[in-house]
Short mmCIF file of C-alpha atoms and ligand atoms in Angstrom, two decimals:
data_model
loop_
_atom_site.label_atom_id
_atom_site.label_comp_id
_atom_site.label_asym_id
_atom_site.label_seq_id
_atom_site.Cartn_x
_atom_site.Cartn_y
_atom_site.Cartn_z
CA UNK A 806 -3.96 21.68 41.18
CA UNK A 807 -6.03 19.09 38.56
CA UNK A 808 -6.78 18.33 35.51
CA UNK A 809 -10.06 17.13 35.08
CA UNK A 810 -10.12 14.25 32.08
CA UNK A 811 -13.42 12.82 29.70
CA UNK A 812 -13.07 10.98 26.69
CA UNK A 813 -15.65 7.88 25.45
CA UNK A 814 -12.62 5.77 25.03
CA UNK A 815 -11.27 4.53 28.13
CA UNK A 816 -7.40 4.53 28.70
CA UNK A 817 -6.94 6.22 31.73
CA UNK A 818 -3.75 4.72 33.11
CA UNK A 819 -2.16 6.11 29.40
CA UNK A 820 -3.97 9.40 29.57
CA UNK A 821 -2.96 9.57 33.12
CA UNK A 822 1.07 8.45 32.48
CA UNK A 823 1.39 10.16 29.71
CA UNK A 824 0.42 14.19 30.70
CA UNK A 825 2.15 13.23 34.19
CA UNK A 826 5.15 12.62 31.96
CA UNK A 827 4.75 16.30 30.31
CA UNK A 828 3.34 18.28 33.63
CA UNK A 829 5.14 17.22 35.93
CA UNK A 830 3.31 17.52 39.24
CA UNK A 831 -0.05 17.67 37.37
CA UNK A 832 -2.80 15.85 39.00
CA UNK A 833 -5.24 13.81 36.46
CA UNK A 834 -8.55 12.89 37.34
CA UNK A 835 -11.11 11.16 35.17
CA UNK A 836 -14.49 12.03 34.96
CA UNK A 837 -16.91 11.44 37.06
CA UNK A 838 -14.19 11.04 40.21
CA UNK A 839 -13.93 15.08 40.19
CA UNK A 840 -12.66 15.26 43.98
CA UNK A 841 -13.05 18.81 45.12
CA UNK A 842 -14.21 20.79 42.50
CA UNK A 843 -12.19 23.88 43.36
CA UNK A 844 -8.63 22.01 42.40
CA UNK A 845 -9.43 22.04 39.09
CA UNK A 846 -7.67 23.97 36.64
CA UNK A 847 -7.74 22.54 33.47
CA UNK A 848 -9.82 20.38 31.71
CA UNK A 849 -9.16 18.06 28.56
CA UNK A 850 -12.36 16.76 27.48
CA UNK A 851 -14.04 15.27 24.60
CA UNK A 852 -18.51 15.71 24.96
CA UNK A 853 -17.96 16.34 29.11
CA UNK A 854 -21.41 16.21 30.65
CA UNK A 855 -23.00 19.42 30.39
CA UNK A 856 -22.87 21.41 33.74
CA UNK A 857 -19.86 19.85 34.90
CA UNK A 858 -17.30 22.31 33.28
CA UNK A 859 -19.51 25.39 34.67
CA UNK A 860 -18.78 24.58 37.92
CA UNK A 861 -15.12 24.52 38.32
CA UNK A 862 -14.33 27.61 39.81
CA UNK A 863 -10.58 27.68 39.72
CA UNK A 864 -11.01 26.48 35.89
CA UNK A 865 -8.23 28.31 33.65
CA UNK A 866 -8.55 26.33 30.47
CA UNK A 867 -10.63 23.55 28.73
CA UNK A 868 -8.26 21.94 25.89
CA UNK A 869 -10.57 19.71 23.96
CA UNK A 870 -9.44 16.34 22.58
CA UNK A 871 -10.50 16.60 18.97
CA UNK A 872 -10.48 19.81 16.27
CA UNK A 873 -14.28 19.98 17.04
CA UNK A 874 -15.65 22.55 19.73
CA UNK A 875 -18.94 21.90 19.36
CA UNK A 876 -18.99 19.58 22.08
CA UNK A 877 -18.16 22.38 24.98
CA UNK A 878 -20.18 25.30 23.38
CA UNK A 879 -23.57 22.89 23.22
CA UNK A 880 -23.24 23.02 26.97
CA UNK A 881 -25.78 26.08 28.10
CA UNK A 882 -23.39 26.13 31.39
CA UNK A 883 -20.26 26.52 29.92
CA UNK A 884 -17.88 29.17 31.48
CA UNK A 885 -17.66 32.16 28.44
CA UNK A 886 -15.08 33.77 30.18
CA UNK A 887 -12.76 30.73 30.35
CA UNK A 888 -10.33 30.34 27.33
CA UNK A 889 -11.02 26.88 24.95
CA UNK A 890 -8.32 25.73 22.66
CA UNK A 891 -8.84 22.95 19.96
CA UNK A 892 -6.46 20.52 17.74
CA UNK A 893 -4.86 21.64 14.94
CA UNK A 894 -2.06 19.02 14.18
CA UNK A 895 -0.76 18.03 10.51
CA UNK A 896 -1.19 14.85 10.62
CA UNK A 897 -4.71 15.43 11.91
CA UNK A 898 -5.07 17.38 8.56
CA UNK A 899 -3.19 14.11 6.54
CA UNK A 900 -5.99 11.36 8.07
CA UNK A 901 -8.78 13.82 7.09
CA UNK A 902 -7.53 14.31 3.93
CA UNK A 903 -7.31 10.20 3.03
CA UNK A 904 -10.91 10.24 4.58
CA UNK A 905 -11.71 12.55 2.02
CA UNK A 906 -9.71 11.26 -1.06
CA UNK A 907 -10.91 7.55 -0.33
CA UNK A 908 -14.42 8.86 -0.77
CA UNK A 909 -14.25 11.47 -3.68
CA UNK A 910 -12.46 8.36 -5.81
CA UNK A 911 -15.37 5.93 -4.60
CA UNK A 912 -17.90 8.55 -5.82
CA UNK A 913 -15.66 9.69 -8.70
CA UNK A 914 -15.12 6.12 -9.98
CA UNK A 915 -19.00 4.48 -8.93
CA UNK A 916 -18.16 2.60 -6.20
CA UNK A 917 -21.42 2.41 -5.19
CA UNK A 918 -22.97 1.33 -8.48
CA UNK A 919 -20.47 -1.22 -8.76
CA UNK A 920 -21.01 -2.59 -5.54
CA UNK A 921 -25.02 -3.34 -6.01
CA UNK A 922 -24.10 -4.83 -9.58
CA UNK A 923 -21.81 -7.27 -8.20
CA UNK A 924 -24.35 -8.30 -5.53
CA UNK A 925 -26.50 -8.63 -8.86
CA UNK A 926 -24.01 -10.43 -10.80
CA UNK A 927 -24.15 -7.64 -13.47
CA UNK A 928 -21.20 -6.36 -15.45
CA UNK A 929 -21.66 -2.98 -16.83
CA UNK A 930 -19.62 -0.35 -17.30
CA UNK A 931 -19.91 3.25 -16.37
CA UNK A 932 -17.00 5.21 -17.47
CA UNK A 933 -15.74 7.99 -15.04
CA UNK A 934 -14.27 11.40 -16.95
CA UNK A 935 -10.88 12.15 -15.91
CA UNK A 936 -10.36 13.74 -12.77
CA UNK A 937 -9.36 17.37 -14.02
CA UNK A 938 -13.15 17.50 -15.41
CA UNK A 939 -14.78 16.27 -11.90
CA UNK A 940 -15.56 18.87 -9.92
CA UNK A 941 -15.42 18.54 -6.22
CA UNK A 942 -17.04 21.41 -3.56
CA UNK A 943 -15.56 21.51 0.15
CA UNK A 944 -17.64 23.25 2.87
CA UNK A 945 -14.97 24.62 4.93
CA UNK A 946 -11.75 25.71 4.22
CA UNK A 947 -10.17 25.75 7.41
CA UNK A 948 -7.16 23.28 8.76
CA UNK A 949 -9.00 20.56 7.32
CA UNK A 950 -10.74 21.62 4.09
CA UNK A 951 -7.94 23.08 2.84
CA UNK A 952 -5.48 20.52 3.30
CA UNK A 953 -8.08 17.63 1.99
CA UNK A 954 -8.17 20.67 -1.08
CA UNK A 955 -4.51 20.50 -1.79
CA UNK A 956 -4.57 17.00 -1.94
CA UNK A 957 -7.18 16.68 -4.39
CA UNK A 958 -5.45 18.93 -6.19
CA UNK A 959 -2.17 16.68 -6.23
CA UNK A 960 -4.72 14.35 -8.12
CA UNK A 961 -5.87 16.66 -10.50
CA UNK A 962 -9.51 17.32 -9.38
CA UNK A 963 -10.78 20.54 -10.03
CA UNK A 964 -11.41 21.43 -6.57
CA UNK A 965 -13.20 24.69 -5.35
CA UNK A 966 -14.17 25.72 -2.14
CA UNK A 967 -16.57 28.00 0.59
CA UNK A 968 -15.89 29.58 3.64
CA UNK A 969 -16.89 32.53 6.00
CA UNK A 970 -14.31 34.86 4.77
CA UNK A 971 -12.42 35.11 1.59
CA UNK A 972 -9.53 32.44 0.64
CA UNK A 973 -7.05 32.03 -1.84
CA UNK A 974 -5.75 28.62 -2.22
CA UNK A 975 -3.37 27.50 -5.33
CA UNK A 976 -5.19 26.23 -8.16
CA UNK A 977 -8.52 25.94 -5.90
CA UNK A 978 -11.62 28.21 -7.13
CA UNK A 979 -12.69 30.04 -3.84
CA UNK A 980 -16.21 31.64 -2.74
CA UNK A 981 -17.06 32.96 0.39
CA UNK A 982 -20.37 34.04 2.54
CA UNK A 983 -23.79 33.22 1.45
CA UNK A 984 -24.24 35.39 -1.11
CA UNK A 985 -21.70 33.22 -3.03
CA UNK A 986 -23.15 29.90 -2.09
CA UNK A 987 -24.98 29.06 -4.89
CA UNK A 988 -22.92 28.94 -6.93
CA UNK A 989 -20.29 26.94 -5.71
CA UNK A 990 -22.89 24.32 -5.27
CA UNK A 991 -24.20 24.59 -8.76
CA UNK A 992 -20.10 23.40 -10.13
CA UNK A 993 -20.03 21.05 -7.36
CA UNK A 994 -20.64 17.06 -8.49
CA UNK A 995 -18.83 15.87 -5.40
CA UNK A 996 -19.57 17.74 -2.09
CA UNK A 997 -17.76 17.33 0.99
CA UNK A 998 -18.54 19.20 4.37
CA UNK A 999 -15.81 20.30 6.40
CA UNK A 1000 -17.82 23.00 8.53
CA UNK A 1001 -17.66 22.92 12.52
CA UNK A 1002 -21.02 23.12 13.83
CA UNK A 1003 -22.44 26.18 14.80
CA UNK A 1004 -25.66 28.17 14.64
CA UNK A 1005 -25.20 29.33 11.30
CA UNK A 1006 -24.13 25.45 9.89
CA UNK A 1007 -26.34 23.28 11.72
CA UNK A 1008 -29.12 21.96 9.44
CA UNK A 1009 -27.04 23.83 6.30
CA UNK A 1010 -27.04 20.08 4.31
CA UNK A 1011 -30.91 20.25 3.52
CA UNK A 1012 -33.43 19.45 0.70
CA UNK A 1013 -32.56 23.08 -0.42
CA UNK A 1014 -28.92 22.59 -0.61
CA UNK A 1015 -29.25 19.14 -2.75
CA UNK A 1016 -31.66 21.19 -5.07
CA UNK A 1017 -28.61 23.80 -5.95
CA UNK A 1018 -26.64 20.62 -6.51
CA UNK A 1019 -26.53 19.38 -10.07
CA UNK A 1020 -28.48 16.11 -10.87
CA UNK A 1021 -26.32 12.86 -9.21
CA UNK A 1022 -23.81 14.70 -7.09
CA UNK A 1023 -22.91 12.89 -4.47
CA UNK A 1024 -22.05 13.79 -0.62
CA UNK A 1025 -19.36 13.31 1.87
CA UNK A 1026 -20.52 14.55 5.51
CA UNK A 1027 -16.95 13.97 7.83
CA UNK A 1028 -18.19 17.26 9.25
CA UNK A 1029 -20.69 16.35 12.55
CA UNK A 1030 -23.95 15.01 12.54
CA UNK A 1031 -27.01 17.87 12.91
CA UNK A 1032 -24.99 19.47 9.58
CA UNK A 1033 -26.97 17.08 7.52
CA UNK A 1034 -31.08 16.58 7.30
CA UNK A 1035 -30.60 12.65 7.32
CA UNK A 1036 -34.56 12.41 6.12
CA UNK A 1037 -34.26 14.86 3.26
CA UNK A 1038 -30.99 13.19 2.09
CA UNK A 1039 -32.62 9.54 1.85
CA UNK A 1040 -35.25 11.71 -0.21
CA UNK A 1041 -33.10 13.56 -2.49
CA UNK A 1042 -30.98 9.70 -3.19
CA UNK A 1043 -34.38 8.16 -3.32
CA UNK A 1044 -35.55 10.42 -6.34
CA UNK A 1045 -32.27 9.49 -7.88
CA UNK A 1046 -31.30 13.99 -7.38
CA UNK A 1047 -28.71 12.73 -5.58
CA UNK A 1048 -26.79 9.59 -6.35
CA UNK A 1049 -24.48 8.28 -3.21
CA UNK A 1050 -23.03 9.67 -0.14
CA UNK A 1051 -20.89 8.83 2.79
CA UNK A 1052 -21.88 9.61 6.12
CA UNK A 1053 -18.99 9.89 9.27
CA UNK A 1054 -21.24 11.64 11.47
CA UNK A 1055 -24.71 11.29 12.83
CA UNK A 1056 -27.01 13.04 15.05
CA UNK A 1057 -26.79 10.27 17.44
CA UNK A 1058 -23.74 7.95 17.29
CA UNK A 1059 -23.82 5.22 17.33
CA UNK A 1060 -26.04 5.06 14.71
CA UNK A 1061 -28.97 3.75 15.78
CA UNK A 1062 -29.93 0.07 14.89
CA UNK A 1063 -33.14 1.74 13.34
CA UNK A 1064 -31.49 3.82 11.36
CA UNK A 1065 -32.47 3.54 7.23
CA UNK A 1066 -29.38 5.49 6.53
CA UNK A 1067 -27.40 1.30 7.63
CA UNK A 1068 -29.53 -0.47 4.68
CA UNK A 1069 -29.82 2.29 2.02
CA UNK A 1070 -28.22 0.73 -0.96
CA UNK A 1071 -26.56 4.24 -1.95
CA UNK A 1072 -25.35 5.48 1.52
CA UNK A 1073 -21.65 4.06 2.81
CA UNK A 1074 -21.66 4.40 7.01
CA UNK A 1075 -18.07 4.94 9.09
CA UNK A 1076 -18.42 5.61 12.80
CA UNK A 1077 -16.84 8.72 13.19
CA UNK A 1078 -13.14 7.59 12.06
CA UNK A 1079 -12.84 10.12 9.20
CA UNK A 1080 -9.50 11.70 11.57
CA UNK A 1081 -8.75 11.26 15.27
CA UNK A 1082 -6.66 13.28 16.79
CA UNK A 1083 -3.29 11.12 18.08
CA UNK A 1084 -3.51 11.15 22.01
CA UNK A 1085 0.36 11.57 21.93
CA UNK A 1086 0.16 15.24 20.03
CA UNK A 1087 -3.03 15.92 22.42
CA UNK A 1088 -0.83 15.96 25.27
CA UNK A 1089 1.64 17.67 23.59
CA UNK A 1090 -0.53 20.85 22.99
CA UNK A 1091 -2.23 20.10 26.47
CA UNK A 1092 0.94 20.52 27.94
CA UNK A 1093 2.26 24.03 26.14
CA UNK A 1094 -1.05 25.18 26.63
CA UNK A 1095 -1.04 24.47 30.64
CA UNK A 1096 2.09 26.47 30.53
CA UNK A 1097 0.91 29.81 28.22
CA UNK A 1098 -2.63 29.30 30.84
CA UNK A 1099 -0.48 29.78 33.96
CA UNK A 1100 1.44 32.48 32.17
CA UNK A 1101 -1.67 34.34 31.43
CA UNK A 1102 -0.94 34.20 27.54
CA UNK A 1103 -3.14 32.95 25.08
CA UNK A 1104 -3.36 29.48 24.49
CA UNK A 1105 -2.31 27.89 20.48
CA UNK A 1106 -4.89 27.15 18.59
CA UNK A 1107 -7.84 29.29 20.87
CA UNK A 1108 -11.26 29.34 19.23
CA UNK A 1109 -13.50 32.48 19.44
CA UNK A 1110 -16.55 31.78 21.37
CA UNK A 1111 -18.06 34.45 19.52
CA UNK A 1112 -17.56 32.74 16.14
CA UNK A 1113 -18.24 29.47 17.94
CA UNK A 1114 -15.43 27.69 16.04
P1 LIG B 48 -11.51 25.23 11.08
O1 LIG B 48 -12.08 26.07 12.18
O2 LIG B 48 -10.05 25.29 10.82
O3 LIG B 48 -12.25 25.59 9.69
C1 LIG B 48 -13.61 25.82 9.60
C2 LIG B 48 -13.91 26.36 8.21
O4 LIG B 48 -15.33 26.50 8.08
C3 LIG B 48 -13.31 27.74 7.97
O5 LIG B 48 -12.86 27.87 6.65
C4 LIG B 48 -14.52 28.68 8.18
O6 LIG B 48 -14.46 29.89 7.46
C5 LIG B 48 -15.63 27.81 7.65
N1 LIG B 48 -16.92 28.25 8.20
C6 LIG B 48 -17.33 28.27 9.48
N2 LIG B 48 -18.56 28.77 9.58
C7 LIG B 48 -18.94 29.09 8.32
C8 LIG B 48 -20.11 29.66 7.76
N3 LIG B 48 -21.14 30.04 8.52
N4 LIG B 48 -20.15 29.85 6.43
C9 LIG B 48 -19.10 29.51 5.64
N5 LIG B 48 -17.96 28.95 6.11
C10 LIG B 48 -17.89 28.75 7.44
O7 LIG B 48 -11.97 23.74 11.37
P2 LIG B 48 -11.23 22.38 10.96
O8 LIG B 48 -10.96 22.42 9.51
O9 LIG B 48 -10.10 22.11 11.87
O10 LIG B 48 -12.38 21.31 11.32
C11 LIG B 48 -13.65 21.36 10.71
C12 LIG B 48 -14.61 20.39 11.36
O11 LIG B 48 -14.32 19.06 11.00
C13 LIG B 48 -14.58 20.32 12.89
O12 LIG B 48 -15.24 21.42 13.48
C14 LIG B 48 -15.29 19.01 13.16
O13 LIG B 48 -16.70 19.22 13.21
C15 LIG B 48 -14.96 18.18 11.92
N6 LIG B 48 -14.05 17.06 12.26
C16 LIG B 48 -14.49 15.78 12.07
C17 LIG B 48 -13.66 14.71 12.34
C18 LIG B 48 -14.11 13.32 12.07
O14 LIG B 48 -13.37 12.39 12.39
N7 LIG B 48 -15.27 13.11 11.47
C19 LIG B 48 -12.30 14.92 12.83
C20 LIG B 48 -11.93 16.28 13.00
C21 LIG B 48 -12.80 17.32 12.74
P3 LIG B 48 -13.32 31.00 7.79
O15 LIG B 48 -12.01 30.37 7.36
O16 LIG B 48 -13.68 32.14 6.94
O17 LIG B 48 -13.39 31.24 9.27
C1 LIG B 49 -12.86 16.04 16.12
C2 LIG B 49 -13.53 14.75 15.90
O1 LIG B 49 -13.54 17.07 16.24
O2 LIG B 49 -12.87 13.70 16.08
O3 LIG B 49 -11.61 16.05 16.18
O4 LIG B 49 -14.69 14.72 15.52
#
């Protein structure tokens, strides 16, 4: 029996050592040399081709390579009745939360503004209020969210957050559902997104959002792409509502060369880097997965198709 491997980056002789090393006996193949579709049992993918997963028969799992599951759900053929288990890994949580610091002090401290007065040769300063009186807003307060919460925390921010169901985190302000929505944007001067992408989220970063935002918040989107209305966001830092953000994720990546969001004086691009998963702890869980798969348990760290997430 296979596994059947995708992944944009290209180490397959790694990929291949490496899970050989952990399952032994376990037969990799890389996308598109499939072989014979019915020795496939597993899959550990990252944006697989739709159709291809939907028709391995003998398929018992699909592990995907990141903490996103977006990527296997968007596939109309996807096999519902076959478990999907996602990344959940500490130190996943500790590069996402850097991401996120790195940017809340850029927008905290006016990166941006100084940046466009140095290419102007101007020296002016703006002073920033200290961080217990900036208020920062994460979307999501899952694996990620809440550990990029605690560590703004550590630095004093006054951090609150929003998620699907009610949270209590130390010292962070919590609101739940979308009754409560508004008004965790209307405290929030930084706003990050840590959502996965589902139904409910896609779009959710819209001209109608920034409105509920107060006048110069900024934005952090590490979350994926179709979260955010890129048009309406160049509008909303164009009327000077919003003042900067920071974009990981685009609905098409690379970013187009066309793209305004690459010039716009107030918008700070990085391809999709905010956290990636370490391919060593990937085939760690790959592995204890394989075995709780072939044991008919269920797998660490399953998502719900039903919540999409
Ligand atoms: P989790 O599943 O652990 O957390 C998701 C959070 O979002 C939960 O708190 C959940 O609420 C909340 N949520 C989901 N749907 C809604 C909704 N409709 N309304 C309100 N809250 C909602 O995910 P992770 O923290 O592990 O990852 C989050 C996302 O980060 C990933 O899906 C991926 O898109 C992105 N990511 C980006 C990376 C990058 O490099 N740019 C790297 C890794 C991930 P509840 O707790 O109530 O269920
Ligand atoms: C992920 C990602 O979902 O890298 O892990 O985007």
């Amino acid at each position: 029996m296979a596994l059947l491997f995708h992944s944009k980056i290209k180490r397959n002789d790694w990929w291949r050592e490496e899970l050989s090393k952990k399952v032994p006996g376990l037969e990799v193949r890389f996308y598109p040399d499939i072989g014979d579709p019915d020795d496939i049992e597993f899959a550990l993918c990252f944006a697989m081709p739709h159709g291809v997963l939907g028709k391995l028969k003998n398929l018992k799992a699909v592990f995907s390579l990141g903490a996103g599951v977006d990527h296997i759900f968007e596939d109309p053929d996807y096999p519902r009745h076959v478990p999907i288990a996602r990344v959940v890994d500490p130190e996943l949580t500790d590069r996402m939360s850097e991401y996120v610091l790195q940017h809340v002090l850029n927008h905290h401290r006016y990166q941006h503004l100084y940046d466009e007065q140095q290419r102007k040769q101007v020296w002016k300063e703006k002073h920033a209020p200290a961080a217990r009186n900036r208020k920062v807003g994460i979307l999501g307060l899952g694996a990620l969210g809440t550990g990029s919460a605690e560590t703004l925390r550590k630095m004093n921010f006054d951090v609150a957050g929003w998620s699907r169901s009610p949270k209590s985190i130390d010292g962070v302000t919590t609101f739940h559902g979308p009754k409560q929505l508004d008004a965790f944007l209307a405290r929030t001067e930084i706003l990050v997104c840590l959502l996965p992408l589902t139904d409910e989220t896609t779009g959710i970063l819209n001209k109608d959002l920034f409105q509920k935002l107060p006048e110069g918040a900024a934005l952090i989107n590490p979350g994926r792409g179709p979260h955010l209305n890129e048009q309406e966001l160049i509008d909303a830092l164009d009327s000077g509502h919003l003042s900067a953000a920071t974009l990981d994720v685009f609905h098409t990546e690379p970013l187009p060369a066309e793209s305004p969001l690459w010039n716009h004086p107030r918008v700070r691009v990085t391809p999709h880097v905010a956290s990636i998963a370490s391919p060593g702890r990937v085939t760690e869980l790959a592995a204890k997965n394989i075995e709780l798969a072939r044991a008919g348990k269920p797998l660490l760290n399953q998502v719900d198709p039903d919540k999409g997430y």
